[in-house]
Amino acid sequence: MPMAHVYPAFFVIAAIMLIGWVIARRSSFYTRLITPRTNSRYESLDGLRGFLAVAVIIHHGLATYTRVTTGKWTVGDSPTYGLFGTAAVAMFFMITGFLFWGKMLKDGENFDVRHHVRGRITRLVPMYLFVATLALIITLINLWPLQTSVSRLSWLFFSIYGLGLPRWSPIHGFDPGKIVAGVTWTLRYEWLFYGILPLLVGFRKTRWIVAMAVGYLVYFAFTNRGWIHKPLGPSVNLLGGMIAAQIQHTGSLTKINWKSRWVSFLGLAILAMLPKAISVFPIAVFPMTLVFFITVVKGNNYFGVLTASGPKVLGTISYSVYLLHGMVLYLAHPMLHRVAMTQSAAFYWVALTGLAVLTVLISAVTYRWIEEPFIETERARRKAGVPASKLTPIYTWPTQPTIGGQMVA
């Protein structure tokens, strides 16, 4: 069973989704979270997030195999496993662009910048700081005894605790970024998008979105750079999400029965053709991915798979999974190296499946006790309808907002 074969990945996906289903069945907390709300318009997006998180685990699991056997961080020549990383991250960006541009289109001039900033901080920062602290401890253990200048050590602290904005700084030949599989680079684009979003309130007309899309096409055509290359490549996927939000907001393409099985077959065919497209006609990968994403936005649940409890649980905890899976793989390097060098590829896939399941279980705990309390605190504030400027910041376990120290009913 060579590592380049695709079918073992389906075993990993099935095992993780099964664990998600078990969590949904055994935990009243997660049962409540994944129960559809009456105002839940995009339930399939939660399931999509779950599959994207698993795809990233598999991508980095294969890259880890190459690292422990050859010393190189790559998935080799497999376009499929390459897309497990790039296409998954692209659609994560699309989800971000879709949700927040959709909110901008809905609120318009009434877009609440304070709540927007507060919400992004409470959503992303707590879990990031937790992972950053673990990564810093592992880094210091690798560097011990410390023989470095105060300035270099200070920069190490700043880069790791910089919320993903600066690149994690290597020190004395050790790169702390490899502890988390380098995933923090995506937060740089997220923060930039969140920062400029309030400035785009005057560009809500469709013509501006079209103009931005044309500008990207011209850029890619004249620079001969792909949709995944930095610096602008990843940001085009945010624009893709904005395009999907614009289509949804304006009520376009409503004559198509997006929930039909034929649309489902079309979307699956697009996914199947992506590995070939990236090697034959790379510029087509972005519009193909966007078309698939639009089918999900329009409500296609792909025969109920995207709204099943397992994928939805994975989607709920996907941020924890995204930040933690690299650390689990890193700490398992000695075991993975031994398996890769002495056993068959099948044993490595089994080991990778076990580590993926472990990541999900840990992430279910971190979401419950690190992410959710902060999310719920901010959600309670918004439900109370209290202006952000009047709120006393209480980032603790209580889930009710306060005014002047008094709890808001």
Tab-separated table of C-alpha atoms in Angstrom:
chain	number	residue	atom	x	y	z
A	1	MET	CA	0.000	0.000	0.000
A	2	PRO	CA	2.193	2.880	-1.201
A	3	MET	CA	1.731	6.229	0.497
A	4	ALA	CA	0.705	7.839	-2.809
A	5	HIS	CA	-2.478	5.733	-3.039
A	6	VAL	CA	-5.638	7.718	-2.358
A	7	TYR	CA	-7.981	5.067	-0.999
A	8	PRO	CA	-6.354	4.800	2.484
A	9	ALA	CA	-7.359	8.424	3.043
A	10	PHE	CA	-11.002	7.369	2.954
A	11	PHE	CA	-10.305	4.999	5.853
A	12	VAL	CA	-8.872	7.903	7.861
A	13	ILE	CA	-11.840	10.111	6.997
A	14	ALA	CA	-14.346	7.398	7.942
A	15	ALA	CA	-12.619	6.740	11.271
A	16	ILE	CA	-12.565	10.416	12.227
A	17	MET	CA	-16.185	10.966	11.211
A	18	LEU	CA	-17.131	7.947	13.296
A	19	ILE	CA	-15.416	9.517	16.302
A	20	GLY	CA	-17.319	12.743	15.586
A	21	TRP	CA	-20.560	10.761	15.571
A	22	VAL	CA	-19.686	9.110	18.882
A	23	ILE	CA	-18.920	12.505	20.431
A	24	ALA	CA	-22.271	13.806	19.191
A	25	ARG	CA	-24.080	10.817	20.677
A	26	ARG	CA	-22.269	10.749	24.026
A	27	SER	CA	-21.914	14.468	24.768
A	28	SER	CA	-25.008	16.532	25.509
A	29	PHE	CA	-22.877	19.639	24.994
A	30	TYR	CA	-22.072	18.754	21.381
A	31	THR	CA	-25.551	17.390	20.764
A	32	ARG	CA	-26.908	20.814	21.648
A	33	LEU	CA	-24.349	22.619	19.517
A	34	ILE	CA	-25.000	20.680	16.319
A	35	THR	CA	-28.800	20.720	16.633
A	36	PRO	CA	-30.036	22.885	13.740
A	37	ARG	CA	-31.325	26.289	14.809
A	38	THR	CA	-34.378	27.814	13.207
A	39	ASN	CA	-32.267	30.635	11.773
A	40	SER	CA	-29.452	28.338	10.579
A	41	ARG	CA	-29.243	29.021	6.845
A	42	TYR	CA	-25.870	27.452	6.132
A	43	GLU	CA	-25.868	24.204	8.087
A	44	SER	CA	-23.880	22.415	5.375
A	45	LEU	CA	-20.931	24.754	5.944
A	46	ASP	CA	-20.318	23.166	9.363
A	47	GLY	CA	-20.027	19.743	7.762
A	48	LEU	CA	-17.788	21.118	5.037
A	49	ARG	CA	-15.468	22.560	7.691
A	50	GLY	CA	-15.213	19.121	9.231
A	51	PHE	CA	-14.060	17.494	6.004
A	52	LEU	CA	-11.624	20.337	5.337
A	53	ALA	CA	-10.064	19.884	8.783
A	54	VAL	CA	-9.595	16.158	8.150
A	55	ALA	CA	-8.087	16.866	4.720
A	56	VAL	CA	-5.474	19.145	6.302
A	57	ILE	CA	-4.576	16.429	8.857
A	58	ILE	CA	-4.052	13.887	6.077
A	59	HIS	CA	-2.030	16.373	4.011
A	60	HIS	CA	0.333	17.102	6.877
A	61	GLY	CA	0.396	13.445	7.882
A	62	LEU	CA	1.801	12.612	4.437
A	63	ALA	CA	4.222	15.542	4.639
A	64	THR	CA	5.376	14.184	8.007
A	65	TYR	CA	5.990	10.790	6.404
A	66	THR	CA	8.274	12.443	3.843
A	67	ARG	CA	10.036	14.439	6.561
A	68	VAL	CA	10.795	11.437	8.773
A	69	THR	CA	12.033	9.397	5.779
A	70	THR	CA	13.809	12.017	3.635
A	71	GLY	CA	14.035	15.150	5.774
A	72	LYS	CA	11.881	17.146	3.323
A	73	TRP	CA	8.502	18.715	4.125
A	74	THR	CA	6.435	17.754	1.086
A	75	VAL	CA	3.703	15.336	0.028
A	76	GLY	CA	5.730	14.382	-3.023
A	77	ASP	CA	4.329	14.277	-6.524
A	78	SER	CA	0.753	13.414	-5.567
A	79	PRO	CA	-1.552	16.217	-6.827
A	80	THR	CA	-4.422	14.723	-4.848
A	81	TYR	CA	-2.696	14.930	-1.495
A	82	GLY	CA	-1.303	18.321	-2.458
A	83	LEU	CA	-4.885	19.498	-2.928
A	84	PHE	CA	-5.868	17.998	0.418
A	85	GLY	CA	-3.909	20.902	1.851
A	86	THR	CA	-4.239	23.718	-0.663
A	87	ALA	CA	-7.878	23.225	-1.634
A	88	ALA	CA	-8.899	22.719	1.994
A	89	VAL	CA	-7.215	25.955	3.078
A	90	ALA	CA	-8.701	27.708	0.035
A	91	MET	CA	-12.217	26.709	1.076
A	92	PHE	CA	-11.539	27.698	4.684
A	93	PHE	CA	-10.735	31.157	3.317
A	94	MET	CA	-13.868	31.077	1.171
A	95	ILE	CA	-15.990	30.321	4.232
A	96	THR	CA	-14.457	33.308	6.015
A	97	GLY	CA	-15.024	35.604	3.041
A	98	PHE	CA	-18.574	34.357	2.587
A	99	LEU	CA	-19.720	34.698	6.195
A	100	PHE	CA	-18.227	38.093	6.912
A	101	TRP	CA	-18.941	39.707	3.564
A	102	GLY	CA	-22.464	38.361	3.876
A	103	LYS	CA	-22.767	40.095	7.249
A	104	MET	CA	-21.381	43.274	5.742
A	105	LEU	CA	-23.967	43.120	2.931
A	106	LYS	CA	-26.746	42.512	5.451
A	107	ASP	CA	-25.773	45.247	7.915
A	108	GLY	CA	-24.463	47.833	5.450
A	109	GLU	CA	-23.821	51.189	7.100
A	110	ASN	CA	-24.957	49.702	10.430
A	111	PHE	CA	-22.055	47.258	10.530
A	112	ASP	CA	-20.869	47.268	14.160
A	113	VAL	CA	-17.088	47.532	14.071
A	114	ARG	CA	-16.666	47.185	17.843
A	115	HIS	CA	-18.618	43.944	17.973
A	116	HIS	CA	-16.771	42.771	14.866
A	117	VAL	CA	-13.354	43.351	16.477
A	118	ARG	CA	-14.416	41.966	19.843
A	119	GLY	CA	-15.931	38.890	18.218
A	120	ARG	CA	-12.815	38.092	16.205
A	121	ILE	CA	-10.573	38.491	19.241
A	122	THR	CA	-12.705	36.276	21.483
A	123	ARG	CA	-13.038	33.698	18.695
A	124	LEU	CA	-9.423	33.345	17.582
A	125	VAL	CA	-7.111	34.563	20.327
A	126	PRO	CA	-7.739	32.260	23.342
A	127	MET	CA	-7.058	29.006	21.501
A	128	TYR	CA	-4.132	30.554	19.648
A	129	LEU	CA	-2.499	31.662	22.913
A	130	PHE	CA	-2.982	28.187	24.374
A	131	VAL	CA	-1.271	26.532	21.394
A	132	ALA	CA	1.423	29.222	21.273
A	133	THR	CA	2.265	28.612	24.932
A	134	LEU	CA	2.602	24.867	24.367
A	135	ALA	CA	4.767	25.504	21.297
A	136	LEU	CA	6.969	27.918	23.253
A	137	ILE	CA	7.473	25.356	26.035
A	138	ILE	CA	8.475	22.701	23.477
A	139	THR	CA	10.823	25.183	21.808
A	140	LEU	CA	12.541	26.098	25.082
A	141	ILE	CA	12.946	22.407	25.934
A	142	ASN	CA	14.675	21.869	22.584
A	143	LEU	CA	16.956	24.876	23.193
A	144	TRP	CA	17.774	24.054	26.802
A	145	PRO	CA	20.165	25.079	28.257
A	146	LEU	CA	19.475	28.531	26.834
A	147	GLN	CA	22.549	30.125	25.299
A	148	THR	CA	21.148	33.054	23.401
A	149	SER	CA	20.865	36.811	23.689
A	150	VAL	CA	17.958	38.547	25.346
A	151	SER	CA	17.069	40.269	22.065
A	152	ARG	CA	16.806	36.995	20.132
A	153	LEU	CA	14.818	35.385	22.919
A	154	SER	CA	12.502	38.402	23.029
A	155	TRP	CA	11.918	38.174	19.291
A	156	LEU	CA	11.126	34.484	19.674
A	157	PHE	CA	8.454	35.323	22.259
A	158	PHE	CA	7.070	38.135	20.102
A	159	SER	CA	6.867	36.035	16.949
A	160	ILE	CA	5.158	33.102	18.652
A	161	TYR	CA	2.696	35.280	20.561
A	162	GLY	CA	2.125	37.584	17.582
A	163	LEU	CA	-1.271	35.998	16.772
A	164	GLY	CA	0.042	34.682	13.464
A	165	LEU	CA	0.981	38.099	12.067
A	166	PRO	CA	4.797	37.642	12.180
A	167	ARG	CA	6.404	34.425	11.014
A	168	TRP	CA	7.540	32.273	13.899
A	169	SER	CA	11.228	33.056	14.190
A	170	PRO	CA	13.797	30.217	13.962
A	171	ILE	CA	16.434	30.324	16.661
A	172	HIS	CA	19.760	28.478	16.683
A	173	GLY	CA	18.658	26.251	13.812
A	174	PHE	CA	15.397	25.264	15.439
A	175	ASP	CA	12.181	26.330	13.698
A	176	PRO	CA	9.235	26.466	16.144
A	177	GLY	CA	6.863	26.685	13.188
A	178	LYS	CA	7.317	22.992	12.481
A	179	ILE	CA	5.743	22.222	15.855
A	180	VAL	CA	2.388	23.363	14.450
A	181	ALA	CA	3.047	22.310	10.836
A	182	GLY	CA	3.408	25.974	9.904
A	183	VAL	CA	-0.355	26.555	9.849
A	184	THR	CA	-0.265	29.964	11.554
A	185	TRP	CA	0.522	31.723	8.250
A	186	THR	CA	-3.177	31.616	7.332
A	187	LEU	CA	-4.057	33.803	10.326
A	188	ARG	CA	-2.074	36.640	8.762
A	189	TYR	CA	-4.545	36.745	5.873
A	190	GLU	CA	-7.500	36.328	8.223
A	191	TRP	CA	-6.468	39.278	10.391
A	192	LEU	CA	-5.807	41.420	7.327
A	193	PHE	CA	-9.250	40.610	5.940
A	194	TYR	CA	-10.946	41.343	9.257
A	195	GLY	CA	-9.036	44.618	9.484
A	196	ILE	CA	-9.965	45.948	6.053
A	197	LEU	CA	-13.554	44.644	6.098
A	198	PRO	CA	-15.014	47.786	7.752
A	199	LEU	CA	-13.244	49.883	5.109
A	200	LEU	CA	-15.056	48.020	2.324
A	201	VAL	CA	-18.526	49.132	3.378
A	202	GLY	CA	-18.682	51.455	0.357
A	203	PHE	CA	-17.836	48.649	-2.077
A	204	ARG	CA	-20.937	46.529	-1.590
A	205	LYS	CA	-22.192	46.921	-5.152
A	206	THR	CA	-21.700	43.921	-7.413
A	207	ARG	CA	-19.698	45.986	-9.893
A	208	TRP	CA	-16.916	46.418	-7.323
A	209	ILE	CA	-16.735	42.681	-6.689
A	210	VAL	CA	-16.547	42.098	-10.455
A	211	ALA	CA	-13.788	44.704	-10.726
A	212	MET	CA	-11.766	42.980	-8.000
A	213	ALA	CA	-12.237	39.603	-9.672
A	214	VAL	CA	-11.047	41.003	-13.014
A	215	GLY	CA	-8.046	42.552	-11.282
A	216	TYR	CA	-7.063	39.168	-9.860
A	217	LEU	CA	-7.448	37.494	-13.267
A	218	VAL	CA	-5.168	40.084	-14.832
A	219	TYR	CA	-2.630	39.622	-12.028
A	220	PHE	CA	-2.544	35.853	-12.420
A	221	ALA	CA	-2.444	36.047	-16.219
A	222	PHE	CA	0.500	38.460	-16.379
A	223	THR	CA	2.513	37.063	-13.482
A	224	ASN	CA	1.885	33.415	-14.361
A	225	ARG	CA	1.377	32.685	-10.676
A	226	GLY	CA	-1.116	30.129	-9.457
A	227	TRP	CA	-4.095	30.657	-7.180
A	228	ILE	CA	-2.227	29.141	-4.223
A	229	HIS	CA	0.954	31.191	-4.448
A	230	LYS	CA	1.704	34.048	-2.095
A	231	PRO	CA	1.299	36.910	-1.598
A	232	LEU	CA	-2.012	37.407	-3.420
A	233	GLY	CA	-2.903	33.813	-4.198
A	234	PRO	CA	-4.523	32.945	-0.839
A	235	SER	CA	-6.436	36.224	-0.720
A	236	VAL	CA	-8.258	35.410	-3.962
A	237	ASN	CA	-10.069	32.685	-2.042
A	238	LEU	CA	-11.402	35.303	0.369
A	239	LEU	CA	-12.687	37.094	-2.720
A	240	GLY	CA	-14.248	33.823	-3.847
A	241	GLY	CA	-16.214	33.722	-0.614
A	242	MET	CA	-17.252	37.340	-1.158
A	243	ILE	CA	-18.478	36.446	-4.651
A	244	ALA	CA	-20.575	33.623	-3.192
A	245	ALA	CA	-22.001	36.020	-0.578
A	246	GLN	CA	-22.806	38.567	-3.288
A	247	ILE	CA	-24.648	35.913	-5.299
A	248	GLN	CA	-26.601	34.861	-2.231
A	249	HIS	CA	-27.398	38.422	-1.143
A	250	THR	CA	-28.629	39.556	-4.558
A	251	GLY	CA	-30.747	36.446	-5.043
A	252	SER	CA	-28.914	35.419	-8.207
A	253	LEU	CA	-28.988	31.925	-9.733
A	254	THR	CA	-32.249	31.062	-7.978
A	255	LYS	CA	-33.684	29.178	-10.959
A	256	ILE	CA	-31.215	26.336	-10.436
A	257	ASN	CA	-32.310	23.521	-8.149
A	258	TRP	CA	-29.116	23.515	-6.123
A	259	LYS	CA	-30.280	20.710	-3.836
A	260	SER	CA	-30.879	18.237	-6.653
A	261	ARG	CA	-28.877	15.048	-6.948
A	262	TRP	CA	-27.560	16.201	-10.330
A	263	VAL	CA	-25.927	19.201	-8.729
A	264	SER	CA	-24.475	16.820	-6.142
A	265	PHE	CA	-23.003	14.663	-8.898
A	266	LEU	CA	-21.643	17.778	-10.606
A	267	GLY	CA	-19.951	18.940	-7.392
A	268	LEU	CA	-18.401	15.523	-6.775
A	269	ALA	CA	-17.204	15.421	-10.396
A	270	ILE	CA	-15.543	18.805	-9.903
A	271	LEU	CA	-13.717	17.538	-6.816
A	272	ALA	CA	-12.604	14.422	-8.713
A	273	MET	CA	-11.233	16.524	-11.581
A	274	LEU	CA	-9.303	18.993	-9.419
A	275	PRO	CA	-6.070	16.903	-9.206
A	276	LYS	CA	-5.932	16.659	-13.001
A	277	ALA	CA	-6.842	20.305	-13.488
A	278	ILE	CA	-4.045	21.566	-11.257
A	279	SER	CA	-1.426	19.866	-13.441
A	280	VAL	CA	-3.048	20.537	-16.833
A	281	PHE	CA	-4.851	23.870	-16.461
A	282	PRO	CA	-4.059	25.414	-13.041
A	283	ILE	CA	-5.996	28.636	-13.595
A	284	ALA	CA	-9.222	26.584	-13.734
A	285	VAL	CA	-8.785	25.249	-10.197
A	286	PHE	CA	-10.051	28.400	-8.505
A	287	PRO	CA	-13.335	28.723	-10.467
A	288	MET	CA	-13.928	24.982	-10.124
A	289	THR	CA	-13.439	25.174	-6.368
A	290	LEU	CA	-15.690	28.230	-6.213
A	291	VAL	CA	-18.476	26.454	-8.107
A	292	PHE	CA	-18.342	23.561	-5.647
A	293	PHE	CA	-18.379	26.009	-2.734
A	294	ILE	CA	-21.425	27.803	-4.146
A	295	THR	CA	-23.329	24.509	-4.321
A	296	VAL	CA	-22.761	24.094	-0.577
A	297	VAL	CA	-23.726	27.698	0.156
A	298	LYS	CA	-26.915	27.206	-1.830
A	299	GLY	CA	-27.904	24.355	0.474
A	300	ASN	CA	-26.705	21.161	-1.181
A	301	ASN	CA	-25.790	18.768	1.632
A	302	TYR	CA	-24.397	16.083	-0.726
A	303	PHE	CA	-26.833	13.297	0.062
A	304	GLY	CA	-26.971	14.319	3.720
A	305	VAL	CA	-23.259	13.803	4.357
A	306	LEU	CA	-22.507	17.467	5.158
A	307	THR	CA	-25.339	17.671	7.680
A	308	ALA	CA	-24.522	14.387	9.438
A	309	SER	CA	-23.535	14.648	13.087
A	310	GLY	CA	-19.935	13.462	12.629
A	311	PRO	CA	-18.891	16.118	10.081
A	312	LYS	CA	-20.774	18.817	11.995
A	313	VAL	CA	-18.931	18.023	15.229
A	314	LEU	CA	-15.650	18.114	13.307
A	315	GLY	CA	-16.682	21.432	11.792
A	316	THR	CA	-17.483	22.853	15.206
A	317	ILE	CA	-14.042	21.994	16.599
A	318	SER	CA	-12.170	22.596	13.323
A	319	TYR	CA	-10.174	25.591	14.631
A	320	SER	CA	-8.773	23.516	17.489
A	321	VAL	CA	-8.080	20.651	15.075
A	322	TYR	CA	-6.326	23.022	12.699
A	323	LEU	CA	-4.035	24.448	15.373
A	324	LEU	CA	-3.364	21.226	17.304
A	325	HIS	CA	-2.876	18.501	14.686
A	326	GLY	CA	0.634	19.649	13.764
A	327	MET	CA	1.709	19.477	17.396
A	328	VAL	CA	0.349	15.939	17.759
A	329	LEU	CA	2.249	14.877	14.622
A	330	TYR	CA	5.404	16.623	15.841
A	331	LEU	CA	5.365	14.938	19.248
A	332	ALA	CA	4.776	11.592	17.522
A	333	HIS	CA	7.809	12.004	15.213
A	334	PRO	CA	9.922	9.305	16.911
A	335	MET	CA	7.119	6.771	16.684
A	336	LEU	CA	6.231	7.746	13.107
A	337	HIS	CA	9.886	7.542	12.075
A	338	ARG	CA	10.165	4.024	13.497
A	339	VAL	CA	6.934	2.935	11.773
A	340	ALA	CA	7.914	4.513	8.446
A	341	MET	CA	11.382	2.942	8.424
A	342	THR	CA	10.557	-0.543	9.710
A	343	GLN	CA	6.942	-1.244	8.757
A	344	SER	CA	4.845	-1.145	5.608
A	345	ALA	CA	2.896	1.878	4.443
A	346	ALA	CA	-0.265	0.249	5.819
A	347	PHE	CA	1.121	0.488	9.353
A	348	TYR	CA	1.873	4.179	8.840
A	349	TRP	CA	-1.710	4.799	7.722
A	350	VAL	CA	-2.981	3.025	10.835
A	351	ALA	CA	-0.677	5.131	13.020
A	352	LEU	CA	-1.808	8.293	11.246
A	353	THR	CA	-5.443	7.329	11.810
A	354	GLY	CA	-4.797	6.859	15.517
A	355	LEU	CA	-3.084	10.251	15.776
A	356	ALA	CA	-5.918	11.904	13.863
A	357	VAL	CA	-8.456	10.411	16.267
A	358	LEU	CA	-6.347	11.580	19.219
A	359	THR	CA	-6.260	15.087	17.736
A	360	VAL	CA	-10.042	15.127	17.442
A	361	LEU	CA	-10.521	13.984	21.033
A	362	ILE	CA	-8.118	16.621	22.358
A	363	SER	CA	-9.768	19.274	20.174
A	364	ALA	CA	-13.201	18.357	21.510
A	365	VAL	CA	-11.886	19.128	25.005
A	366	THR	CA	-10.109	22.371	24.052
A	367	TYR	CA	-13.140	23.654	22.191
A	368	ARG	CA	-15.380	22.910	25.168
A	369	TRP	CA	-13.168	24.518	27.797
A	370	ILE	CA	-11.102	27.114	25.923
A	371	GLU	CA	-12.952	28.261	22.815
A	372	GLU	CA	-16.633	27.957	23.733
A	373	PRO	CA	-16.647	29.988	27.002
A	374	PHE	CA	-15.274	33.032	25.162
A	375	ILE	CA	-17.573	32.511	22.180
A	376	GLU	CA	-20.610	32.227	24.448
A	377	THR	CA	-19.623	35.328	26.406
A	378	GLU	CA	-19.546	37.415	23.248
A	379	ARG	CA	-22.745	35.791	21.939
A	380	ALA	CA	-24.542	36.731	25.169
A	381	ARG	CA	-23.383	40.305	24.827
A	382	ARG	CA	-24.752	40.543	21.319
A	383	LYS	CA	-28.072	38.979	22.268
A	384	ALA	CA	-28.420	41.514	25.062
A	385	GLY	CA	-28.174	44.260	22.460
A	386	VAL	CA	-25.780	46.265	24.581
A	387	PRO	CA	-23.487	48.704	22.749
A	388	ALA	CA	-19.916	47.445	22.831
A	389	SER	CA	-18.714	50.725	24.374
A	390	LYS	CA	-20.951	50.109	27.429
A	391	LEU	CA	-19.816	46.576	28.110
A	392	THR	CA	-17.440	45.637	30.867
A	393	PRO	CA	-15.028	43.099	29.356
A	394	ILE	CA	-15.333	39.873	31.353
A	395	TYR	CA	-13.496	37.136	29.502
A	396	THR	CA	-14.250	34.551	32.137
A	397	TRP	CA	-16.603	31.605	32.512
A	398	PRO	CA	-19.803	33.665	33.212
A	399	THR	CA	-21.815	33.881	30.024
A	400	GLN	CA	-23.832	37.009	30.750
A	401	PRO	CA	-22.686	40.529	29.791
A	402	THR	CA	-22.509	43.250	32.406
A	403	ILE	CA	-23.078	46.994	32.548
A	404	GLY	CA	-21.270	48.668	35.365
A	405	GLY	CA	-20.707	45.290	37.015
A	406	GLN	CA	-24.410	44.354	36.955
A	407	MET	CA	-25.444	41.264	35.019
A	408	VAL	CA	-27.681	41.896	32.006
A	409	ALA	CA	-30.770	39.695	32.011
